[in-house]
Coordinates of C-alpha atoms and ligand atoms in Angstrom, one line a residue:
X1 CA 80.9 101.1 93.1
X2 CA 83.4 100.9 89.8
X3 CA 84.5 104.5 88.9
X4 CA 82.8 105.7 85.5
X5 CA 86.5 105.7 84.3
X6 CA 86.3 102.1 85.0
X7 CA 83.4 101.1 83.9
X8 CA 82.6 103.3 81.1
X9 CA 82.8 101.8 77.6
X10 CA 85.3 101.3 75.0
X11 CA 84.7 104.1 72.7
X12 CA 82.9 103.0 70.1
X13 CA 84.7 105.3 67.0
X14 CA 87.6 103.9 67.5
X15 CA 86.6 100.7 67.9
X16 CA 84.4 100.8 64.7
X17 CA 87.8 101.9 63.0
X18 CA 89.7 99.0 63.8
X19 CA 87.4 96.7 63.3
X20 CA 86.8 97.9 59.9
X21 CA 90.6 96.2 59.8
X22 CA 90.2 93.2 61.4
X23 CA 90.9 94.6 65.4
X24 CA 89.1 94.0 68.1
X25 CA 89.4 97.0 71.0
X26 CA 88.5 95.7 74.4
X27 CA 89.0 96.9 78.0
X28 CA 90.8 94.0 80.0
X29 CA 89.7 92.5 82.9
X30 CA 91.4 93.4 85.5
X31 CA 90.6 90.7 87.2
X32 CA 91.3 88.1 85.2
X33 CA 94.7 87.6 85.9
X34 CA 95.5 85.4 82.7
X35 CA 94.0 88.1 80.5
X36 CA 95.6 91.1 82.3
X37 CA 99.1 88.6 82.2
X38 CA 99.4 88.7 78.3
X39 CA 98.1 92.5 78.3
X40 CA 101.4 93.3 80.9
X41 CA 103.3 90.6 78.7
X42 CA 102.4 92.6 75.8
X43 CA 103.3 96.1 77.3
X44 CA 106.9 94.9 78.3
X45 CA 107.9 94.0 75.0
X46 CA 106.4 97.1 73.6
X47 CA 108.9 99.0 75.6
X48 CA 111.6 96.2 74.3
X49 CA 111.6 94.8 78.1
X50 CA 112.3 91.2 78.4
X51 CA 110.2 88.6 79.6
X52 CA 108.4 89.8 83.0
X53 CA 109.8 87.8 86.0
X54 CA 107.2 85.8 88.3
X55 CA 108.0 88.6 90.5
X56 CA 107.3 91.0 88.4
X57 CA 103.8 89.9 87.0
X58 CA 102.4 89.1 90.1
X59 CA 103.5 92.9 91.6
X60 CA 101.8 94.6 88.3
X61 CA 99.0 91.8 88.5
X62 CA 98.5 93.2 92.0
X63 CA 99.1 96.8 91.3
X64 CA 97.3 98.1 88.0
X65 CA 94.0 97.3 89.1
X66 CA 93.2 101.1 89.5
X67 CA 94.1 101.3 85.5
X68 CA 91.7 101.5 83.2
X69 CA 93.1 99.2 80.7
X70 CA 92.5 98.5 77.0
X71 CA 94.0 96.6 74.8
X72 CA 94.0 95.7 70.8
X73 CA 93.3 91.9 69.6
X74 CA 94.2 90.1 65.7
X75 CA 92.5 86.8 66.0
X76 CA 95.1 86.1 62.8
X77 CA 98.3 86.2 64.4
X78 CA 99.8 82.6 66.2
X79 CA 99.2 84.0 69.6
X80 CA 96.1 85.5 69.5
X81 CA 96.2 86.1 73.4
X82 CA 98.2 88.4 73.5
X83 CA 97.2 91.7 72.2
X84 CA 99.3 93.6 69.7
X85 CA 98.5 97.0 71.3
X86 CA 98.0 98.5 74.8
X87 CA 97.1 101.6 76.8
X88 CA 96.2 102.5 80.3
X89 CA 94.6 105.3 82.0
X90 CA 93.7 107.1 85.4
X91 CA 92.9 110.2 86.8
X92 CA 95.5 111.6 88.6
X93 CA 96.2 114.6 90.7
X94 CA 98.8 117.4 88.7
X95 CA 99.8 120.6 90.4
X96 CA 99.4 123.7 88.5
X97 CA 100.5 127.0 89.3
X98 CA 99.2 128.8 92.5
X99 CA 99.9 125.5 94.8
X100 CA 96.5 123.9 93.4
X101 CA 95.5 120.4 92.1
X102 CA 93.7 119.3 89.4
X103 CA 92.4 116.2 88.3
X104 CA 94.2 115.2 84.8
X105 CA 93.5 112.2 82.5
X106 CA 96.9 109.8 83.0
X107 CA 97.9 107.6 80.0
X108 CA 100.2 105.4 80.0
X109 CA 101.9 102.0 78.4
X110 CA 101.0 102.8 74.8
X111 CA 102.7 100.4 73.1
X112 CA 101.8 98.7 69.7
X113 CA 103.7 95.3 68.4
X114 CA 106.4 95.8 65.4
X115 CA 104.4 93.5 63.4
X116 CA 101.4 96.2 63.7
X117 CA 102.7 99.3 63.7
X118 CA 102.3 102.4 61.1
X119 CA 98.6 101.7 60.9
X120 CA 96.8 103.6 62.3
X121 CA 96.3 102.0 65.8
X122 CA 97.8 104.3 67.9
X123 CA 95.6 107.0 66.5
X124 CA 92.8 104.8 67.4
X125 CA 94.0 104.4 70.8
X126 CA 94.6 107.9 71.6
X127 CA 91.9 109.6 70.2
X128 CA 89.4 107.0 72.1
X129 CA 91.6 107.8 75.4
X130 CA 91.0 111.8 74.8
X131 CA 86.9 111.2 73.6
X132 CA 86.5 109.0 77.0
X133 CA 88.5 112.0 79.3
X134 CA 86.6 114.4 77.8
X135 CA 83.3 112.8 78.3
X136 CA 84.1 111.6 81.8
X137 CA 84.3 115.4 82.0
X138 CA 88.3 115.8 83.1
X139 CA 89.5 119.3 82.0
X140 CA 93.6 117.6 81.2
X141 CA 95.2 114.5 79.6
X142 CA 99.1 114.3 80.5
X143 CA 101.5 111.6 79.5
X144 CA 105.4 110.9 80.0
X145 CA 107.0 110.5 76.9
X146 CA 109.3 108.6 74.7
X147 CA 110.0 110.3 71.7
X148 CA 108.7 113.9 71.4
X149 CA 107.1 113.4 68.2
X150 CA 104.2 111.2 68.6
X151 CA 102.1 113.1 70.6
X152 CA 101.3 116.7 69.1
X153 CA 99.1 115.7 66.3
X154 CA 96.6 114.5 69.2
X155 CA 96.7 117.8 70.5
X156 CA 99.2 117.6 73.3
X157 CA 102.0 120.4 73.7
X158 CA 105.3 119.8 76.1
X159 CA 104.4 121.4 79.3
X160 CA 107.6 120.3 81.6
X161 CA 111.3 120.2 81.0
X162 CA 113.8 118.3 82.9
X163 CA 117.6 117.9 82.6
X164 CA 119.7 115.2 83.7
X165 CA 122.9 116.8 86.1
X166 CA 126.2 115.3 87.2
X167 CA 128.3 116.1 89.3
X168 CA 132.1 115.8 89.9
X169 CA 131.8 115.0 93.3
X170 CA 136.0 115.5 93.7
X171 CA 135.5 119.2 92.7
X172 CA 132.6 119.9 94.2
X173 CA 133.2 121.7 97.9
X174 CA 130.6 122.3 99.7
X175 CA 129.4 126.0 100.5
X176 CA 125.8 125.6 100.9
X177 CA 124.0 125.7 104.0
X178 CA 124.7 123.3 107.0
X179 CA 121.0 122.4 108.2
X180 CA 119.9 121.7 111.1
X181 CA 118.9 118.3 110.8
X182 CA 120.2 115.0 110.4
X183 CA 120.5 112.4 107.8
X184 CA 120.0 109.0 108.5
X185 CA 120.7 105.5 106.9
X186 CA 116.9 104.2 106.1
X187 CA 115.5 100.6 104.7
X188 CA 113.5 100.9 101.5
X189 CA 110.8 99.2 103.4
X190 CA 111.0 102.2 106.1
X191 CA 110.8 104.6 103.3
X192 CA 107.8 102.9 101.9
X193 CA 106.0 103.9 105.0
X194 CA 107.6 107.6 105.4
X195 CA 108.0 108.6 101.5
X196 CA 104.3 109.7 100.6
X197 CA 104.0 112.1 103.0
X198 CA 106.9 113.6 102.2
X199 CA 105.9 113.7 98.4
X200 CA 102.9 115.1 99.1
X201 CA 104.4 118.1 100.8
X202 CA 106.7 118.6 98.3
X203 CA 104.0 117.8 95.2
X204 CA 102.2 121.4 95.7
X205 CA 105.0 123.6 95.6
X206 CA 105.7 122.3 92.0
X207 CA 103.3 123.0 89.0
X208 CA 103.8 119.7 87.2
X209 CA 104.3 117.2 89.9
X210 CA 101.6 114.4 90.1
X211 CA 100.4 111.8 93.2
X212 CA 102.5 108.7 93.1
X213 CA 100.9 105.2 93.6
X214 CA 101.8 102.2 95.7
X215 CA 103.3 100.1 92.9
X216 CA 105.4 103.2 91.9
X217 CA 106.9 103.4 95.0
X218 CA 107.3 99.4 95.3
X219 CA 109.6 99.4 92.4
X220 CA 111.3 102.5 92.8
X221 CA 112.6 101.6 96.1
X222 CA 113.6 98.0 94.1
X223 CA 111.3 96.2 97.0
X224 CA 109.3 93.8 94.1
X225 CA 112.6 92.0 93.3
X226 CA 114.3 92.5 96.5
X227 CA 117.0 90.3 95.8
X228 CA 117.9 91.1 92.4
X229 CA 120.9 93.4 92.3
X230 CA 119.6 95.9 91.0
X231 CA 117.7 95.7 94.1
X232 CA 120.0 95.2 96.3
X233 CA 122.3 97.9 95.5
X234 CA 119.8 100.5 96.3
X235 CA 120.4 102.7 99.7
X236 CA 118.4 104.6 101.1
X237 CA 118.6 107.7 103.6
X238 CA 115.9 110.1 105.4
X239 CA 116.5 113.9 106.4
X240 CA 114.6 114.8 109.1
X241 CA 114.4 118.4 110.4
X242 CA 115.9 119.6 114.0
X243 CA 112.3 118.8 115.6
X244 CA 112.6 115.1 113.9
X245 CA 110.0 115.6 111.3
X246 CA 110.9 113.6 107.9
X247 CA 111.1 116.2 105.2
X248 CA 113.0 114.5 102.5
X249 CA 115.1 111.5 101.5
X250 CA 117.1 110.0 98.4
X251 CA 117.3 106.8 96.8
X252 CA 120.9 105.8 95.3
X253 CA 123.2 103.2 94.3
X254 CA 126.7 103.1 93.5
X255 CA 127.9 101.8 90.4
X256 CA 131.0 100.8 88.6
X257 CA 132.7 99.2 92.2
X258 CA 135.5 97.4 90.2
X259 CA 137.8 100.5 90.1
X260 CA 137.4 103.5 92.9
X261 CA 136.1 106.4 92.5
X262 CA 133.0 104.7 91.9
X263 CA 130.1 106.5 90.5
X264 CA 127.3 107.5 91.9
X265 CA 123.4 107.4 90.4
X266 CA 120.8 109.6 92.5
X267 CA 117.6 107.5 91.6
X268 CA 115.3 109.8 93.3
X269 CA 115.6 112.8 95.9
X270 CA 112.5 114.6 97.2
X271 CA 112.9 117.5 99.4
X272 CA 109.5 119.1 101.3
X273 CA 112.1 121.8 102.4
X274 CA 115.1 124.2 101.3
X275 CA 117.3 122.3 104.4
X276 CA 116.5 118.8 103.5
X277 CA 117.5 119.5 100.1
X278 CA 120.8 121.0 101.2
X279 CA 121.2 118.3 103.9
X280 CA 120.7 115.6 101.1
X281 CA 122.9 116.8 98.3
X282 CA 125.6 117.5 100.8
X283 CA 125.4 114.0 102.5
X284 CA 125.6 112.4 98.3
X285 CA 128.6 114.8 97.3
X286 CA 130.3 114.0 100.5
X287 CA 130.3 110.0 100.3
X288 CA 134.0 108.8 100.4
X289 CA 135.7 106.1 97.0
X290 CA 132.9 107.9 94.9
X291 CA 133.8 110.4 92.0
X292 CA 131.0 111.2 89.9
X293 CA 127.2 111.6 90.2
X294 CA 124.6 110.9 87.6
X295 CA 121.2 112.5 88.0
X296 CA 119.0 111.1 85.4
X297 CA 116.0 113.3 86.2
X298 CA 116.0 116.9 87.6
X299 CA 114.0 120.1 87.2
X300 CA 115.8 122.6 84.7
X301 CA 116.1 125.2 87.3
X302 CA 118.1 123.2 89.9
X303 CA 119.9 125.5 92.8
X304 CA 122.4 122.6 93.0
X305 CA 125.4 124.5 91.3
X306 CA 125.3 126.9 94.0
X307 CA 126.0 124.9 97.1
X308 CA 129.8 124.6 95.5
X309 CA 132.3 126.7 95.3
X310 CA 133.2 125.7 91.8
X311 CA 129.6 125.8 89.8
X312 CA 130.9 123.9 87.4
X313 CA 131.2 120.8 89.3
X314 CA 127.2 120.0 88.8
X315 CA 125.7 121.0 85.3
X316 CA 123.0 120.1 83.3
X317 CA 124.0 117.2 80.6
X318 CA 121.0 117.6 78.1
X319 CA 117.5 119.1 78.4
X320 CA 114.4 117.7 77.0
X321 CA 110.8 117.9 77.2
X322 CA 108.9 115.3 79.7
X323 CA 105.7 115.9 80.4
X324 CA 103.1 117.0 77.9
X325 CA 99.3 118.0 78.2
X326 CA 96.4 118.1 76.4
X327 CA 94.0 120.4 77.5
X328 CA 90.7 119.2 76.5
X329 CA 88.2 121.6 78.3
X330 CA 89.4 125.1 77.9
X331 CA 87.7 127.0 80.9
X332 CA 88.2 124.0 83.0
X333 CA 92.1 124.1 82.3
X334 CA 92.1 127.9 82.4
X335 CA 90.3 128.6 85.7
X336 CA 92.1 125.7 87.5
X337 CA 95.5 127.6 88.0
X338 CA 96.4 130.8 89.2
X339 CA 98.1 133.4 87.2
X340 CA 100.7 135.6 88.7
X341 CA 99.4 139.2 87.9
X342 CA 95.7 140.5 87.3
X343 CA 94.5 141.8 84.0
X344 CA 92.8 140.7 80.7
X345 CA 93.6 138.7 77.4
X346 CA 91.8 136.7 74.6
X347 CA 93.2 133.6 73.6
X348 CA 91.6 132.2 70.6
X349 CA 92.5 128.6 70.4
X350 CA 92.7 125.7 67.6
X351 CA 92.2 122.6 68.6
X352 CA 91.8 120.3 65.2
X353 CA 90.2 117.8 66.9
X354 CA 87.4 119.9 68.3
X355 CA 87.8 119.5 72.1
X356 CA 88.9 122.6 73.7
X357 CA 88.5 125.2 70.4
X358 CA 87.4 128.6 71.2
X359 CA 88.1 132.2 71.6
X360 CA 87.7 133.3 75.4
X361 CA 88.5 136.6 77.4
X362 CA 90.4 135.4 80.7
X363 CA 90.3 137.8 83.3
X364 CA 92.3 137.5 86.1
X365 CA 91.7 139.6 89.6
X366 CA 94.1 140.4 92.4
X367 CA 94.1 137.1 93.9
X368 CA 95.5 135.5 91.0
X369 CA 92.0 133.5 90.2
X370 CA 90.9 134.0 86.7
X371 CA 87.2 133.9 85.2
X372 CA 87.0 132.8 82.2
X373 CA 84.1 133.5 79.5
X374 CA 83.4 133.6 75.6
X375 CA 84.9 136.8 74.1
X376 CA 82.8 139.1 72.6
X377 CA 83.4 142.6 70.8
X378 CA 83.7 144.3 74.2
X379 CA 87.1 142.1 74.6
X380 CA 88.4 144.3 71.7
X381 CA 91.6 146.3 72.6
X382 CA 92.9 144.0 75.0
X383 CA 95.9 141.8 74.8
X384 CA 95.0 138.9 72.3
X385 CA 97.2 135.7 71.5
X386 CA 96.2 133.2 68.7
X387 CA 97.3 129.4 69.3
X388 CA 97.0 126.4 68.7
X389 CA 95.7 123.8 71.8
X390 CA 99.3 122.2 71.6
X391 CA 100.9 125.9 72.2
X392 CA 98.2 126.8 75.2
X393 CA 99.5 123.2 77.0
X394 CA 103.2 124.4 76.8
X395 CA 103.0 127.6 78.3
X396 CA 99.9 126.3 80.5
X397 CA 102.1 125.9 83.6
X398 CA 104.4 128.4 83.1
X399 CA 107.8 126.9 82.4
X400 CA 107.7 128.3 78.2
X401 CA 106.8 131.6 77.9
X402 CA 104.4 132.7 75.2
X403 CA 106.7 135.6 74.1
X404 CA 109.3 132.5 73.5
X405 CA 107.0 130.5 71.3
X406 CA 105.8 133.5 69.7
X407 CA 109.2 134.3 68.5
X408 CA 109.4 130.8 66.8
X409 CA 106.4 132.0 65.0
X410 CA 103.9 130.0 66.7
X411 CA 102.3 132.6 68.8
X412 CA 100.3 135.3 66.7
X413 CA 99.9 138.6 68.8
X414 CA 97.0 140.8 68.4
X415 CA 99.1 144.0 68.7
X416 CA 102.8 143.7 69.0
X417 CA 103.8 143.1 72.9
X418 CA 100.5 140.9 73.9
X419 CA 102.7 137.7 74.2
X420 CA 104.7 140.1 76.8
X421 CA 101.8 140.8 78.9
X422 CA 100.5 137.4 78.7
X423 CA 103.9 136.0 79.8
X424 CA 103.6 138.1 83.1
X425 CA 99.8 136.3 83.8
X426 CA 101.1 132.7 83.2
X427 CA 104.8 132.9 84.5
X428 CA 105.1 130.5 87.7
X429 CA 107.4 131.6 90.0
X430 CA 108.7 127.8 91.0
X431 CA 109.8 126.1 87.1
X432 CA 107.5 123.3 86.1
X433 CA 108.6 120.2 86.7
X434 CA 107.9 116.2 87.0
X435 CA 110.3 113.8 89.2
X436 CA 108.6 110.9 87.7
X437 CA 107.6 108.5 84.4
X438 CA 104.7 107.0 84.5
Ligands
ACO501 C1 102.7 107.7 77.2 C2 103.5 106.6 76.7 O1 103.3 105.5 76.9 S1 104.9 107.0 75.7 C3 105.4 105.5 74.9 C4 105.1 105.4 73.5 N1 105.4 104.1 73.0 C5 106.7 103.7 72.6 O2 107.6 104.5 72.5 C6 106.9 102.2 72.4 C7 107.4 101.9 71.0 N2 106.6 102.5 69.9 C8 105.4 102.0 69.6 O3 104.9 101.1 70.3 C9 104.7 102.6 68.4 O4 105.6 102.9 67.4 C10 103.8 103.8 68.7 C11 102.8 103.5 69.8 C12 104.7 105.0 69.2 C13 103.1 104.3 67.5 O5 102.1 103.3 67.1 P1 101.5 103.1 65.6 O6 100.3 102.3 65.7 O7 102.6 102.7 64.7 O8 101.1 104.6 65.3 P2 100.0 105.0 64.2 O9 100.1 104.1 63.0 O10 98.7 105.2 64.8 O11 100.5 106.4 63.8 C14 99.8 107.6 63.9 C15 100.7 108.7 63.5 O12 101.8 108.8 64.3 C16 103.0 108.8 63.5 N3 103.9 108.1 64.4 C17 103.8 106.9 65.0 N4 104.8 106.6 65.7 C18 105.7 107.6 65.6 C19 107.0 107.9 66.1 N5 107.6 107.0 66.9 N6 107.6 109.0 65.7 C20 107.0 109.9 64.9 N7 105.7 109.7 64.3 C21 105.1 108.6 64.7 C22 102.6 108.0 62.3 O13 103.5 108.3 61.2 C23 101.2 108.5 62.0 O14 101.3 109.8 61.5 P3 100.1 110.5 60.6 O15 98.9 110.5 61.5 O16 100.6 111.8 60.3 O17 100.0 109.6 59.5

C-alpha cells in the first residue's frame, strides 16, 4: 500500500493560490521517469548545478522514489516541461535528546527558477509542505539549509550548529589515545555494505542526527559516477575494535597533488565509539606528503583539539546554523525527548501560523519523561517562558540555551531566572548536531 505521505493530496490552499496566478501545483509521478527527469532537471539548476549526467539521472531516477515530490508548472514559458519550482518530502527518523527517535517531516530541494522568483511561490510551497505534515499527524518538520534567512517566517528556528575545522597536520602531534583496534584500507563499495550499521549506532547518541538513505550513501562514497575523478579520488578506511567489530570509518581525498604537502578533505567520519574516533583522526593526521586538513562539517563541540599537543593545530574556521525545525504539534514535540532534570515550567508559545500555539505546563519526573498538559491557574508560580515557535525549535534539542536567547531579548521570563531553570530541563549533555545535508 502507498504511504498517506505519498498518496495524500496536494494541498489544495496553496494550490488555489497559485493558480489564482497562472501555476499549476502537482505531485510528480514518480514513476514516470520523463516527468520525474525535468522535475530533477529542474532541482539541479535551482541549486545552480549543471546539466545532470546520464549517470546521474538514472541514480536519482532510481533513488527518490521514497520522496514525496511536488513540483510548480507555467504552461507560458518555452519549456513548459519543466517546472519552475520544486520540493520534496519524507518522514525521517531525528534523534532528540535522551537517545530517542522521532519521526520528523524532511524537506528538501526547494528550489524556484530566477525567472519566477520573489512571488510568492516558495510561501506556497512551504506552507502546503507544513499543512500536509501536520495533517499526516508528524509532530516536526526539519530542513538543511542554504541561507539562514528563508526559513523563520514559516515557523522554523535553527536547532543545530556545526563548524567546519582544519587542521595543520605538520603541527599537530598526536597525544590522544592509542586504541586498540586497527584501521584498515576499505573499497567504497565495502563500506556501502558496512556503513549503516555503523551510523545507526552512532545516530542515537546525537540529538540531531537523522537515518541516512541508500542514494545518500551511493553518492557520498562517489559510487554513482565511479569513474569520474571526483570519484576516484575518494579513499576509504574502516576502524574496527580489538574483537573486529566495525565501529567507524572515514571517507577522504587528497587534493592539491601538484605541489607536496598536499591537503587533505575529510568528507565524512562516523565514529559509534570514543576509540574509533581516536583511531581515525590519528590515522588522517598521520598520513605522510599531506599538510593541511579541511573538515567541512563537524559538531561545534569537537574533542579533536585535545588529541594534540598543540590545540591550536585543529580549530573551528566558522560556525553556522544547519539544521532547523519546525515544531508543528506542541505536546508531540515536547513529550518526545527527554529533559535532563525534573521539575515544572509553562511555555506559552506563538506560532503565527496557528500549528503548534499554546500555553502548556510541562512537567518532567525523575526519569527525564515529561507530561505535558494545557496550563491552567494552578500552573501559577512556576517557572514560565514566553516564545515564539521559531525560539522553542532552537533550544528544542538542547544545543541554545533559553537563558542565551533570552538575553537577545527573545525569551520573556515570567520571574527573572525562569530561562535558568528551564536551561537545566532542556540542556543535552552530548551538543546537537547533524553530519549530513539533505
Ligand atoms: C531545504 C532546502 O532545500 S534549502 C534550499 C533553498 N533553495 C535555494 O537556496 C535555491 C536558490 N533559491 C531559490 O530557489 C529561491 O530564491 C527560494 C526558494 C529561496 C525562494 O523562492 P521565492 O519563490 O523567490 O520565495 P517567495 O517569493 O515565496 O518569498 C517568500 C518570502 O521569503 C523571502 N525570501 C525568499 N527568498 C529569500 C532569501 N533567499 N533570503 C531572504 N528572504 C527570502 C521573500 O522576500 C518573501 O518574504 P515576505 O514573505 O516577507 O514577503
Amino acid at each position: 500500500m502507498t504511504p498517506i505521505y505519498l498518496s495524500a493530496a496536494v494541498d489544495a490552499l496553496s494550490a488555489a493560490r497559485l493558480r489564482e496566478n497562472g501555476l499549476e501545483l502537482r505531485l510528480v509521478d514518480t514513476t514516470d521517469a520523463a516527468e520525474l527527469g525535468s522535475w530533477l532537471q529542474a532541482e539541479f539548476r535551482g541549486f545552480h548545478e549543471g546539466e545532470p549526467s546520464a549517470e546521474e539521472l538514472a541514480a536519482d531516477l532510481d533513488g527518490v522514489t521514497f520522496r514525496r515530490t511536488t513540483g510548480v508548472w507555467d504552461a507560458t514559458i518555452a519549456e513548459p516541461e519543466l517546472p519552475v519550482a520544486t520540493v520534496s518530502s519524507w518522514p525521517m527518523q531525528l534523534t532528540v535528546p535522551g537517545e530517542r527517535s522521532v519521526e520528523a517531516w524532511a524537506v528538501s530541494s526547494v528550489t524556484v527558477a530566477p525567472t519566477h522568483r520573489r512571488r510568492g511561490i516558495a510561501r506556497a510551497l512551504l506552507e502546503a509542505e507544513l499543512r500536509t505534515a501536520a495533517a499526516a499527524g508528524v509532530p516536526l518538520a526539519m530542513l538543511t539549509v542554504t541561507e539562514a534567512t528563508i526559513y523563520g517566517r514559516y515557523g522554523f528556528g535553527a536547532a543545530t550548529l556545526t563548524a567546519p575545522h582544519t587542521i595543520d597536520s605538520r603541527r599537530a602531534r598526536w597525544i590522544g589515545p592509542t586504541p586498540a583496534g586497527r584501521v584498515h584500507f576499505v573499497s567504497p563499495a565495502n563500506l556501502l555494505a558496512d556503513g549503516p550499521a555503523i551510523v545507526e549506532r552512532m545516530r542515537l547518541a546525537v540529538p540531531g542526527e537523522v537515518e541516512r538513505w541508500p542514494l545518500w550513501w551511493k553518492k557520498m562514497l562517489g559510487l554513482v559516477e565511479p569513474t569520474s575523478a571526483s570519484s576516484r579520488a575518494i579513499r576509504t578506511v574502516r576502524y574496527d575494535d580489538e574483537n573486529g567489530v566495525a565501529q567507524g570509518f572515514a571517507v577522504f581525498s587528497v587534493r592539491d597533488k601538484e605541489d607536496y604537502p598536499a591537503g587533505l578533505t575529510v568528507k565524512h567520519l562516523v565514529a559509534a565509539s570514543d576509540d574509533a574516533y581516536a583511531a581515525l583522526w590519528r590515522f588522517l593526521v598521520e598520513i605522510d606528503l599531506v599538510g593541511d586538513i579541511t573538515v567541512p562539517l563537524r559538531s561545534v563541540d569537537e574533542p579533536l583539539p585535545w588529541l594534540f599537543d598543540d590545540r591550536r593545530a585543529a580549530h573551528k574556521v566558522d560556525e553556522r546554523d544547519h539544521l532547523w525545525l519546525r515544531i508543528l504539534d506542541l505536546e508531540g514535540a515536547l513529550e518526545a525527548r527527554r529533559y535532563s532534570a525534573p521539575g515544572s515550567f509553562v511555555l506559552e508559545v506563538a506560532d503565527p501560523l496557528g500549528f503548534a500555539s499554546g500555553t502548556v505546563l510541562v512537567r518532567v519526573g525523575d526519569d527525564g519523561a515529561a507530561r505535558v498538559s494545557p496550563a491552567d491557574a494552578s500552573a501559577d508560580g512556576i517557572p514560565r517562558l514566553s516564545l515564539t515557535v521559531n525560539d522553542l525549535a532552537t533550544i528544542y534539542l538542547g544545543g541554545v540555551r533559553a537563558s542565551v536567547l533570552h538575553r537577545a531579548g527573545r525569551v520573556a521570563e515570567g520571574r527573572p531566572g525562569d530561562a535558568q531553570k528551564v536551561d537545566a530541563a532542556f540542556r543535552s549533555p552530548v551538543a546537537p548536531f547533524t553530519s549530513i545535508w539533505f
